[in-house]
XYZ file of C-alpha atoms in Angstrom:
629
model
C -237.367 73.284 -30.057
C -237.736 76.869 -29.156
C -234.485 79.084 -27.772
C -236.449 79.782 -24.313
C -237.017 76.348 -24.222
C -233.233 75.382 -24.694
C -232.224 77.673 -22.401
C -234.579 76.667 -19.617
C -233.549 72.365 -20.088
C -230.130 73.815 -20.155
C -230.081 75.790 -16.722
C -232.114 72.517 -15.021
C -229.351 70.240 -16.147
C -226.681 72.547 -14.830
C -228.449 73.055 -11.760
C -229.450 69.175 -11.734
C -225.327 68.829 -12.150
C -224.465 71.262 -9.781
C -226.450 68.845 -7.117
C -224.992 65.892 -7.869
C -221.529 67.372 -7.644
C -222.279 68.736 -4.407
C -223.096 65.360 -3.021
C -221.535 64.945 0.817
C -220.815 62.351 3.864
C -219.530 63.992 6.621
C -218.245 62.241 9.562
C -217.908 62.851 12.915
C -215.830 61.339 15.644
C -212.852 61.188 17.659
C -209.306 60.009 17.449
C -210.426 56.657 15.730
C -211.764 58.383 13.194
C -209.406 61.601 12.715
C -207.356 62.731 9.953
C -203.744 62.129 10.900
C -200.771 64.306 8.644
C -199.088 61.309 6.976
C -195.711 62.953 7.624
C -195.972 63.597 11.189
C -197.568 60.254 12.523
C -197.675 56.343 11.681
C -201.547 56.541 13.385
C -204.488 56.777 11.080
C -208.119 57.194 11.577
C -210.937 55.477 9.377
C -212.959 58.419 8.037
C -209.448 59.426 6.271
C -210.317 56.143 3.416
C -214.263 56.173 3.710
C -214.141 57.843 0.739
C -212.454 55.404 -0.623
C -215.144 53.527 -0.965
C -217.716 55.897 -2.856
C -218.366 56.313 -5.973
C -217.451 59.858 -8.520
C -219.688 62.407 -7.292
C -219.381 62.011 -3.704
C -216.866 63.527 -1.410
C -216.159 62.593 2.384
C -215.850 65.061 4.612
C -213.650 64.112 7.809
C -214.504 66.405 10.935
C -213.359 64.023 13.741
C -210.977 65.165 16.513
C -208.922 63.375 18.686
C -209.913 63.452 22.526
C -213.795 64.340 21.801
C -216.536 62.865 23.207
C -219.859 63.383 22.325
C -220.589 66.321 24.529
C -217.738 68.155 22.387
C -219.125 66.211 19.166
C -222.433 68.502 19.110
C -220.549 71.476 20.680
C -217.650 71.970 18.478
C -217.634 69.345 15.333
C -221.460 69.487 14.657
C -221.096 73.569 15.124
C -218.508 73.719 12.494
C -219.691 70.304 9.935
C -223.033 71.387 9.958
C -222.417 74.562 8.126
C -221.074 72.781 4.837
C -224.316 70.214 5.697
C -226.812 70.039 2.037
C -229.987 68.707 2.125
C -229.395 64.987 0.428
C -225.975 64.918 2.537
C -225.077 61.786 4.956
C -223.779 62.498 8.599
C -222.093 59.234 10.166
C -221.664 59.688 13.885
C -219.617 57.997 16.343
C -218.488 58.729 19.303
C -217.675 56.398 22.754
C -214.194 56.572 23.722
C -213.690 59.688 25.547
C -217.297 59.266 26.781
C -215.921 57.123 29.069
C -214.106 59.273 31.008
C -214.299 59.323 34.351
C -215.561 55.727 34.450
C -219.039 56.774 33.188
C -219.991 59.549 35.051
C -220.860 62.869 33.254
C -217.902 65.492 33.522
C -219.530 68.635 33.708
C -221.791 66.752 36.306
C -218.947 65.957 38.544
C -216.955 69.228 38.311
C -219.976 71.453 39.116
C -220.475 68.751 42.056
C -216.999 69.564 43.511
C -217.770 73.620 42.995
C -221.259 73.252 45.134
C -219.450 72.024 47.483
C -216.417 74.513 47.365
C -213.357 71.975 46.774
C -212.024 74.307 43.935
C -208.567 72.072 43.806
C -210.600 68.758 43.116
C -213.196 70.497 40.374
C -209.590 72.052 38.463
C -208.521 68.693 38.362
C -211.665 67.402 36.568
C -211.754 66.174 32.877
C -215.090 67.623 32.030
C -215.323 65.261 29.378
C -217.138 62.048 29.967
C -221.155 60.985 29.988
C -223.263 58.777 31.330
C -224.185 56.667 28.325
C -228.195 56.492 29.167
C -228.903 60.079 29.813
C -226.476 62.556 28.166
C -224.342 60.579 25.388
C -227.750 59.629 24.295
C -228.624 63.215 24.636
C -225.449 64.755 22.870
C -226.422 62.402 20.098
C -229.630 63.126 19.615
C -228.829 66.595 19.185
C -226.600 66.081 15.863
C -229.499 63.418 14.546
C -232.134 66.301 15.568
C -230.287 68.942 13.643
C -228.925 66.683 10.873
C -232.923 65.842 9.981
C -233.677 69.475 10.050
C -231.487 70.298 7.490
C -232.772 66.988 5.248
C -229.800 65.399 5.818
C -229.527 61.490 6.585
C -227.857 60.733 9.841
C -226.197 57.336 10.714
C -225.314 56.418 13.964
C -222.231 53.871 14.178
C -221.561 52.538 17.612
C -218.202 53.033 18.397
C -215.082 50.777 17.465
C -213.621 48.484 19.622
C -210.521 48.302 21.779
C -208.358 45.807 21.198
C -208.446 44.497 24.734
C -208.165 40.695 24.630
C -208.955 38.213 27.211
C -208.040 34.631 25.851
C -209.616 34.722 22.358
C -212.201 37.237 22.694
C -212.667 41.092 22.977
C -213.440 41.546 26.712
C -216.312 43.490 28.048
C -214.922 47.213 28.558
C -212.968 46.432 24.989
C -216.446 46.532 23.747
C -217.329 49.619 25.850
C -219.263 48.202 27.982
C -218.442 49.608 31.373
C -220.476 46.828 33.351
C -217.122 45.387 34.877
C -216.132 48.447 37.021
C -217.558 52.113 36.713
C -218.498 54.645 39.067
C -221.616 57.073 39.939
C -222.384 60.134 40.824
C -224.467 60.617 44.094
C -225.593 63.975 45.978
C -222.989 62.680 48.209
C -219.959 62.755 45.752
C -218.570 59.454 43.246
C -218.844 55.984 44.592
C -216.273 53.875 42.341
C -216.509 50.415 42.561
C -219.878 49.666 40.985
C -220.647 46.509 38.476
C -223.816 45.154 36.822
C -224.352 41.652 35.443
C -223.105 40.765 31.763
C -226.661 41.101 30.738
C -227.290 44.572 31.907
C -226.423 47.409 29.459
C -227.273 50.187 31.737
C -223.419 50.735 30.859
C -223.353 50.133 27.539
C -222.427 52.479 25.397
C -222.446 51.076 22.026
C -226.216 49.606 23.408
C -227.513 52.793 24.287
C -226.150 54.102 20.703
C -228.320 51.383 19.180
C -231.514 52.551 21.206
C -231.242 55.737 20.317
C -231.048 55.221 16.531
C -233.896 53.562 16.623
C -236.134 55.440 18.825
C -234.928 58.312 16.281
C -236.013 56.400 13.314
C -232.511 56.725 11.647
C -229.618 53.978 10.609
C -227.230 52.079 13.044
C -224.328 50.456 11.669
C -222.821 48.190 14.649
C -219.116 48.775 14.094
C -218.477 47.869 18.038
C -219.631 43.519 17.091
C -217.994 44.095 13.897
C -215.016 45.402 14.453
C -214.719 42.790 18.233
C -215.275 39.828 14.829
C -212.457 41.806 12.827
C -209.979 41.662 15.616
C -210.307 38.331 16.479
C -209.909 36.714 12.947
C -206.300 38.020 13.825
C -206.031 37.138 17.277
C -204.465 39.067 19.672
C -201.165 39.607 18.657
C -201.360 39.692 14.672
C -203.999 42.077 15.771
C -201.927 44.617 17.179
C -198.798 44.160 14.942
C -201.160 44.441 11.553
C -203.741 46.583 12.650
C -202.524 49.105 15.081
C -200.327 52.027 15.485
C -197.828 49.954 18.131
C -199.143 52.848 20.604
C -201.461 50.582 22.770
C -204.814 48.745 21.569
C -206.865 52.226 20.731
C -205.669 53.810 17.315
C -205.065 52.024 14.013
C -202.440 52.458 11.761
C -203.031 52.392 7.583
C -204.524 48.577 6.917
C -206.524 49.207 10.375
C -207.712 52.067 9.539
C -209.061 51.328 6.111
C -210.140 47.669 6.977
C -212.392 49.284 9.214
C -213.956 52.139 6.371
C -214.211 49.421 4.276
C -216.582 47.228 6.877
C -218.469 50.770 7.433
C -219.081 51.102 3.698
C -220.014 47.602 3.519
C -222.367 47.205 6.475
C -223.908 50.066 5.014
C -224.361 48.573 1.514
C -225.971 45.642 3.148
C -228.415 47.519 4.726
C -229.454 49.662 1.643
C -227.790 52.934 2.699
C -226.308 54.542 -0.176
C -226.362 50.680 -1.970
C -225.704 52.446 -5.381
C -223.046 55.250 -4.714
C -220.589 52.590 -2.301
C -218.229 50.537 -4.180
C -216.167 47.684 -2.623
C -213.525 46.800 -5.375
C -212.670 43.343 -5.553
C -209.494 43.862 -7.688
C -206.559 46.284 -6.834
C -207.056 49.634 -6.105
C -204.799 52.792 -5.439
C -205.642 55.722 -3.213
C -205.943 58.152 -3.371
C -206.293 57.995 -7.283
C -203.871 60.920 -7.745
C -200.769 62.207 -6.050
C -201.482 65.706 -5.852
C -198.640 66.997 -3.695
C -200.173 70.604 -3.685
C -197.773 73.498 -3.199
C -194.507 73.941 -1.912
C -191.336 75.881 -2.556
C -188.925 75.265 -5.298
C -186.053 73.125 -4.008
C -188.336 71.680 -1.399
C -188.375 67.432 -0.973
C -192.242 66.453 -0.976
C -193.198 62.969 0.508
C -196.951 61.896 -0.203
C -198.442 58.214 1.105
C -200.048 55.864 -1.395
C -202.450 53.011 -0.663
C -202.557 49.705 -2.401
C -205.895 47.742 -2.280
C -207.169 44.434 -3.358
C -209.683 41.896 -2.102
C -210.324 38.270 -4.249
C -207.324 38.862 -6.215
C -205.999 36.166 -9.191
C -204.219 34.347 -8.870
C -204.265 33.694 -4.842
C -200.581 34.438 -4.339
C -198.735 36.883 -6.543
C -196.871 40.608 -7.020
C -197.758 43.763 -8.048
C -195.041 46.211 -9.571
C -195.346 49.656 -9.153
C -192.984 52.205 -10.845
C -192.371 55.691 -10.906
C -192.047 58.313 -14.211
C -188.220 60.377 -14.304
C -188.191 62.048 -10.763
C -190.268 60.739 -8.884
C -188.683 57.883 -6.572
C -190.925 54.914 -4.318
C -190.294 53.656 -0.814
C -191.872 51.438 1.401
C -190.075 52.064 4.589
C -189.320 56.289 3.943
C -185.753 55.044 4.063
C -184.701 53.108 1.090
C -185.829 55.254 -2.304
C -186.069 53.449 -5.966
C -187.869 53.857 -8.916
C -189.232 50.998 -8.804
C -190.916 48.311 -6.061
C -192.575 44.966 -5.947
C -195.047 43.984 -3.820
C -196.205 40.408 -2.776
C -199.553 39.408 -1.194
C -201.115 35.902 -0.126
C -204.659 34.845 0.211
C -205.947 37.353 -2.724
C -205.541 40.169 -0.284
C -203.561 42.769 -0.071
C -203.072 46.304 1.866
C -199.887 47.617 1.354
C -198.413 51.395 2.295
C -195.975 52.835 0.006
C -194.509 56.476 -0.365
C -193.589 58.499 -3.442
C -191.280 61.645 -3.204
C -190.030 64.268 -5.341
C -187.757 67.370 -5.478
C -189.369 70.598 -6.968
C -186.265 71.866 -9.222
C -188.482 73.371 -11.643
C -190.945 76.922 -11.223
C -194.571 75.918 -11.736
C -196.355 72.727 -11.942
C -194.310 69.561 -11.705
C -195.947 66.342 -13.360
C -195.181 62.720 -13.453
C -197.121 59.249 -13.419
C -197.150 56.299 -11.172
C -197.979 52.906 -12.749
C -199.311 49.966 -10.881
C -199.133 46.276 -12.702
C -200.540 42.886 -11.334
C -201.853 40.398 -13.615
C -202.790 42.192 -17.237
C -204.681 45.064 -14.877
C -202.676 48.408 -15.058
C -203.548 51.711 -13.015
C -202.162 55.163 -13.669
C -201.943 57.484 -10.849
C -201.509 61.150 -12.422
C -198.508 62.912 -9.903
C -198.885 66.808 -9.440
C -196.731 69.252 -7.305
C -196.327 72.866 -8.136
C -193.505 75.307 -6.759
C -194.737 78.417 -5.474
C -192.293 81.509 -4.773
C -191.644 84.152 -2.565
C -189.938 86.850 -4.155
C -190.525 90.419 -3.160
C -191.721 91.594 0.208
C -190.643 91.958 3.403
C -189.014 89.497 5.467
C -191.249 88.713 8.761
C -189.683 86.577 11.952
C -191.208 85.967 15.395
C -188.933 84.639 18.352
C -189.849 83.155 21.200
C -186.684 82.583 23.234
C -188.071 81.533 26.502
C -185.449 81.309 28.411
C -186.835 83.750 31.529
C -190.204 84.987 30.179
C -192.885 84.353 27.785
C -191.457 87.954 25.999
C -190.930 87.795 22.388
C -188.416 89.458 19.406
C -190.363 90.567 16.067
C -188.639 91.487 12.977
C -190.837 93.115 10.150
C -194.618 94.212 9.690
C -197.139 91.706 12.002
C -198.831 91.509 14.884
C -198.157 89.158 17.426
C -200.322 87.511 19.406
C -198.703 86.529 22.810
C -198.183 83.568 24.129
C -201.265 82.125 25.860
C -202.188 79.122 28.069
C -205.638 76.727 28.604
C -205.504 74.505 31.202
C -202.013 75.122 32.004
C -199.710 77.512 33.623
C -196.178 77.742 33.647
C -194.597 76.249 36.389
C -191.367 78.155 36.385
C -188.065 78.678 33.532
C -185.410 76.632 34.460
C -182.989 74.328 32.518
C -184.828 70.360 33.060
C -182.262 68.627 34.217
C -178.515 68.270 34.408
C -178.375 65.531 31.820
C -180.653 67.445 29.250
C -179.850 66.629 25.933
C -180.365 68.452 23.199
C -179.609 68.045 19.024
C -175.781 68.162 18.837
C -176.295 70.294 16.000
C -177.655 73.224 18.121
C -174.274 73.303 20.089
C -176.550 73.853 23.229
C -175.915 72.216 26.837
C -177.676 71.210 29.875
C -177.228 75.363 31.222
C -179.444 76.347 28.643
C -183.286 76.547 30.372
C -186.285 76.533 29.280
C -190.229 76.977 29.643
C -191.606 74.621 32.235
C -195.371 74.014 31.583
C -197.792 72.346 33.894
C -201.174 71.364 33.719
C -203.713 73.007 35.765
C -204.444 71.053 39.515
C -200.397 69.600 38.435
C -202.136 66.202 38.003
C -201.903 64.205 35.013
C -205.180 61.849 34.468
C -204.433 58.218 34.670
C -206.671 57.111 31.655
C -205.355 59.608 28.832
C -204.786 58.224 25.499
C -204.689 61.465 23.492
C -204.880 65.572 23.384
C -207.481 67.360 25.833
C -208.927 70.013 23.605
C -209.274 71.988 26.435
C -205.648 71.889 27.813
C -202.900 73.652 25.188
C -200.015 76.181 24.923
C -200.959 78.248 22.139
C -198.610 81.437 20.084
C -199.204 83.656 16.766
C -199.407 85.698 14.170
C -201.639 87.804 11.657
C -200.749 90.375 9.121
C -200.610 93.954 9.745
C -203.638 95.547 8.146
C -203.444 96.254 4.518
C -200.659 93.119 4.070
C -200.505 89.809 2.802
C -198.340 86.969 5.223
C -197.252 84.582 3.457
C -195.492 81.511 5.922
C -192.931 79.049 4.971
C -191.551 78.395 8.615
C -192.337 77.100 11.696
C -189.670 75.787 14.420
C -189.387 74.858 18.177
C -188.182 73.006 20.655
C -190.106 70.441 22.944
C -189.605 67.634 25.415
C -191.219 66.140 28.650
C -189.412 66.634 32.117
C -189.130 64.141 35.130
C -190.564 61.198 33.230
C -190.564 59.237 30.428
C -194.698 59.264 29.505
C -194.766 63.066 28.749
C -196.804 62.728 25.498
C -197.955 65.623 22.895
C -199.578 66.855 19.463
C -198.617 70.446 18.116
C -200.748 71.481 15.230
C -201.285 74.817 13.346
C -204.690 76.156 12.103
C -205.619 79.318 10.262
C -209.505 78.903 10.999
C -209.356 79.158 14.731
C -208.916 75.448 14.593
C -212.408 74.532 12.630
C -209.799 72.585 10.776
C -205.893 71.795 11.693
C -202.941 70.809 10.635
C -200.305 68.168 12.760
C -196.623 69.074 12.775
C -195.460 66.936 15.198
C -196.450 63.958 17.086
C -194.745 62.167 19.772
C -195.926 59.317 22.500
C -193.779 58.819 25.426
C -191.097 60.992 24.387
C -187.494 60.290 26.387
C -187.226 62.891 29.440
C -185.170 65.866 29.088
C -184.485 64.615 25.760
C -185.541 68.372 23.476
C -187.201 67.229 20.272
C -186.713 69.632 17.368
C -189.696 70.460 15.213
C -189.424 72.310 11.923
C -192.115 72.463 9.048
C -191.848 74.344 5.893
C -195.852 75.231 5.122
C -197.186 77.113 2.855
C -199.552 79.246 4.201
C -201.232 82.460 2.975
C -202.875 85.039 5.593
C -204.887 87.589 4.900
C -205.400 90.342 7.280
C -208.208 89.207 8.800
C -206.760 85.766 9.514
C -204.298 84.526 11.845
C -201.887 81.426 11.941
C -201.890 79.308 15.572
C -200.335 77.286 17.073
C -200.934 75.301 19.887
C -199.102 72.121 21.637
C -201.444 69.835 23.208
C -199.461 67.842 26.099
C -201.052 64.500 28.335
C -199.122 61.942 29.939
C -199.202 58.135 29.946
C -200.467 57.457 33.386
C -201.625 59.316 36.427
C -198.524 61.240 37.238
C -197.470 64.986 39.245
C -194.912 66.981 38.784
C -193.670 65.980 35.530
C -193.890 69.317 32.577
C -193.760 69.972 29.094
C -190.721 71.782 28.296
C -190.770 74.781 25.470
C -187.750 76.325 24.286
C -186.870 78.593 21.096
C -190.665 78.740 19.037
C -189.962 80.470 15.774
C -192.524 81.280 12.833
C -191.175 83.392 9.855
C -192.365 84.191 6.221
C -192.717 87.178 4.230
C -195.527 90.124 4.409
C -196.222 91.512 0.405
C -197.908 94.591 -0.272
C -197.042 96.348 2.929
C -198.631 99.610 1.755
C -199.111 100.657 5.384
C -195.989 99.010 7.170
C -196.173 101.411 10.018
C -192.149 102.073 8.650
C -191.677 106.126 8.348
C -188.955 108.633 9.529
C -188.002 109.045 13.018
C -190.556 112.249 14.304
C -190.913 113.849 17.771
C -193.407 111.423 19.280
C -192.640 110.408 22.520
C -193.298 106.774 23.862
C -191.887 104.207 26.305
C -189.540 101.808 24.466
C -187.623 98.931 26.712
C -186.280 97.182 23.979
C -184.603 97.970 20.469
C -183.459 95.188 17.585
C -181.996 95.212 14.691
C -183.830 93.528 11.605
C -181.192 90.291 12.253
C -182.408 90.311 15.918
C -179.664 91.676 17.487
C -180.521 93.770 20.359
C -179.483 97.152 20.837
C -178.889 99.619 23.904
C -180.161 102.131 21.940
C -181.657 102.915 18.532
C -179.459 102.511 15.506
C -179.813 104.057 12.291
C -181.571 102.135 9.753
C -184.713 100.314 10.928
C -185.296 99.099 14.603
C -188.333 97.400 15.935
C -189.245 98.686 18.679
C -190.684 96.586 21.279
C -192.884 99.846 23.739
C -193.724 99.310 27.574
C -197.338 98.104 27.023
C -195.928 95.562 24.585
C -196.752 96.777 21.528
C -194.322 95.951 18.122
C -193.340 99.554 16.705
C -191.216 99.978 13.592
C -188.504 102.989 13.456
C -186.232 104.568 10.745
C -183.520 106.392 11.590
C -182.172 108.277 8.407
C -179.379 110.045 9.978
């Protein structure tokens, strides 16, 4: 064989390789679907194990968002998914829930309705999410198959999972979104509520109308509404809710839920001959993901990662599986009591079982260890990784946010702020929430101290809110100064919900103008004027032309007025390296408008002192000062 020749097979089996590694599904959806941060929240959403359930050379791809509905599917998801989107790649789509809002009538529709007409206090109070189900979900829809298909991609449509809303025995009609029962219309005259069709008629139906469209697009359906409504009731109503959900209502799973319901994706998909050969549905136990890579963190830091047990027609019927840990690494099932070892029973030759495995970095560099998993004469190995990054050198950064009066902040080192800033919402006024606030003893703060009121804009909460409105948040930040490196390892605040009980909220941080995201906190119905401390210890590196948000993301449980989220004390702090061009000299003859001077503790000064001051200028600008004499 000639040398050219060699070369030549040699670059088409590369190239050949390099496809099949590339190999993608990428799903798109809302909260059902979502990637939850194990840490922050017991909730999980199914695309997080469809992988799972693939064989070696694919990867999943999880886009979904909580609060989206189609509409913001094609405008925001689809805008950022379809950029990573190969021709040979799979797209599963479903969306439904958040459709819904505004019991079936189209959002935008009704909003612009109430600005024809010039009630500007009843369109601000409009959730412009929400379609009509056979005109523009369908339409939304069709506009990720469309695009999908033009890239040679192979779209799935997957009607949308059920709620678990019971009536006797059986899923009930708007469980199976099906609006039929009770939705309302949109006439040149304004909404008429009130409005029903037989059990028959789909006009409705949005889990029907997904159907139609797949096939008058010529493209899969997998029926997850009939099959997860059949899922649910094998359990009945309440083992339903106590083994499949997050104990948050009947909408959002928690870890068997979630993964039950991948699995019957991956297998409804088998059936029908989509990607028959690359899905596997293991029949003996299983552990995901297949290795604990804890990633980075800082040396002394405690990491926590969540583990997955799986089986399905397990010998014998009833038995235990024993899982223990290598030197260091210590198991939980409840994130309370820690051992190296656990057992694990099961019944029926099933099993889904949670469990957590945690380690200390006390060592520089990569930190390794094994897991081990026993039942019967199988044994699986799951390979544990966590490596200890440091931040020696450089200059210390720290942005306060006290507020107490105004939204004004305190910055020590070389960044740029970026000020506080407000969709959807305004701030109602600064005040402290209530005589009986209560806040971590630890803080030694009282019921004097106040705080940042925040209402939403129109000061009415929506009565059907289940999660986040991306289009209603409190957002801060920070980027490097040009010419640096920002490197974060701390973000902090304070948060709670005033005048009522239902005051519920995500806060994530991105540093891709929230393509992707990260949850540090969430909390459903958190106790009024009760001030929840949040703290994470990330490690995040910015370049200059990047920027760390982020952004709290309040709705309440119920139709409600006058009840706020409450901000107090938002900190984020690191290091910048390589400040070549700090902006740090000696003190010259320029003139400009200073109001405040600090210290590079914070402290504030009258005037400036020598050594260096951050300056904070009348147009609110950061300067840095040294004053050598």
């Amino acid at each position: 064989m000639s040398k050219r020749l060699l070369l030549t097979l040699f670059a088409t089996i590369l190239a050949v390789g390099a496809t099949f590694g590339a190999k993608k599904v990428h799903t798109l959806g809302d909260s059902t679907m979502a990637p939850y941060e194990e840490s922050a929240t017991v909730t999980r959403g199914w695309g997080m194990y469809f992988g799972n359930f693939l064989i070696n050379g694919w990867t999943s791809i999880n886009y979904a968002r909580g609060g989206r509905d189609s509409r913001g599917g094609y405008n925001e998801l689809w805008q950022t998914a379809k950029k990573n989107v190969s021709e040979g790649d799979y797209v599963i789509i479903t969306f439904g829930h958040n459709d819904e809002k505004n019991s079936g009538m189209d959002g935008v529709a009704l909003y612009e309705y109430y600005k024809k007409i010039g009630d500007d206090a009843k369109a601000s109070a409009v959730d412009q999410r929400g379609t009509v189900p056979s005109t523009t979900y369908k339409e939304y829809l069709g506009k990720i198959v469309d695009e999908a298909l033009a890239l040679g991609a192979h779209p799935i449509i997957a009607s949308p999972v059920c709620r678990s809303y019971f009536t006797g025995s059986k899923i009930r009609r708007n469980g199976r979104h099906d609006l039929g029962d009770s939705f309302s219309i949109l006439t040149e005259n304004g909404p008429v509520a009130g409005q029903s069709v037989p059990a028959g008629d789909h006009t409705m139906d949005y889990a029907y109308h997904s159907e139609q469209l797949a096939k008058e697009k010529g493209v899969p359906f997998i029926d997850l509404t009939t099959a997860t409504a059949a899922l649910y009731e094998s359990y009945g109503d309440s083992k339903c809710h106590e083994y499949l959900f997050d104990g948050e209502g009947s909408t959002h799973f928690n870890t068997t839920g979630a993964l039950l319901v991948a699995r019957e994706c991956a297998r409804l998909m088998k059936a029908q001959g989509i990607m028959a050969d690359d899905i596997t549905l293991p029949t003996d136990i299983s552990v995901a993901p297949a290795t604990a890579n804890f990633g980075e963190a800082y040396k002394g830091q405690t990491l926590t990662k969540e583990l997955t047990l799986n089986g399905f027609g397990l010998t014998p019927e009833n038995g235990t599986v024993a899982i223990s840990a290598s030197e260091g690494i210590q198991l939980s099932l409840d994130k309370k009591t820690w051992t190296p070892t656990l057992t694990v029973s099961y019944q029926a030759s099933t099993l889904v079982q949670t469990f957590y495995a945690q380690l200390t970095l006390t060592d520089d560099g990569t930190t390794r260890g094994t897991i081990t998993v026993q039942q019967g004469d199988k044994t699986i190995e799951v390979p544990v990784e966590a490596t200890a990054v440091s931040l020696e050198g450089g200059t210390e950064v720290k942005v306060y946010w006290r507020l107490e009066k105004d939204d004004t902040y305190e910055l020590t080192g070389p960044a740029t702020v970026i000020d506080e800033s407000w969709t959807g919402m305004y701030v109602q006024r600064y005040s402290n929430p209530n005589a009986n606030t209560v806040w971590p003893e630890w803080t030694g703060f009282d019921a004097t101290r106040k705080t940042q009121r925040n209402l939403l804009t129109g000061d009415a909460w929506p009565a059907d809110e289940i999660d986040d409105n991306p289009e209603r948040y409190i957002q801060f930040g920070i980027r490097p100064n040009k010419g640096n490196t920002l490197k974060i390892n701390h973000i902090s605040l304070f948060v709670c919900g005033c005048g009522g009980n239902g005051m519920c909220s995500h806060i994530y941080y991105s540093t891709d103008q929230f393509e992707t995201r990260t949850t540090l906190f969430e909390m459903k119905k958190m106790p009024a004027n009760n001030m929840q401390y949040v703290e994470a210890s990330p490690v995040i590196s910015l370049n200059e032309d990047q920027e760390l948000l982020v952004r709290v993301y309040p709705w309440y449980n119920g139709a409600a007025t006058g009840k706020t989220i409450c901000l107090s004390d938002v900190t984020i702090s690191g290091i910048a390296m390589d400040a070549s061009s700090d902006g740090i000299g000696h003190q010259t003859s320029e003139t400009f408008a200073p109001i405040r001077y600090y210290a590079i503790d914070g402290r504030q000064h009258a005037q400036p002192q020598r050594g260096l001051n951050i300056v904070r200028q009348s147009d609110g600008s950061i300067r840095k000062l040294l004053i050598t004499q």
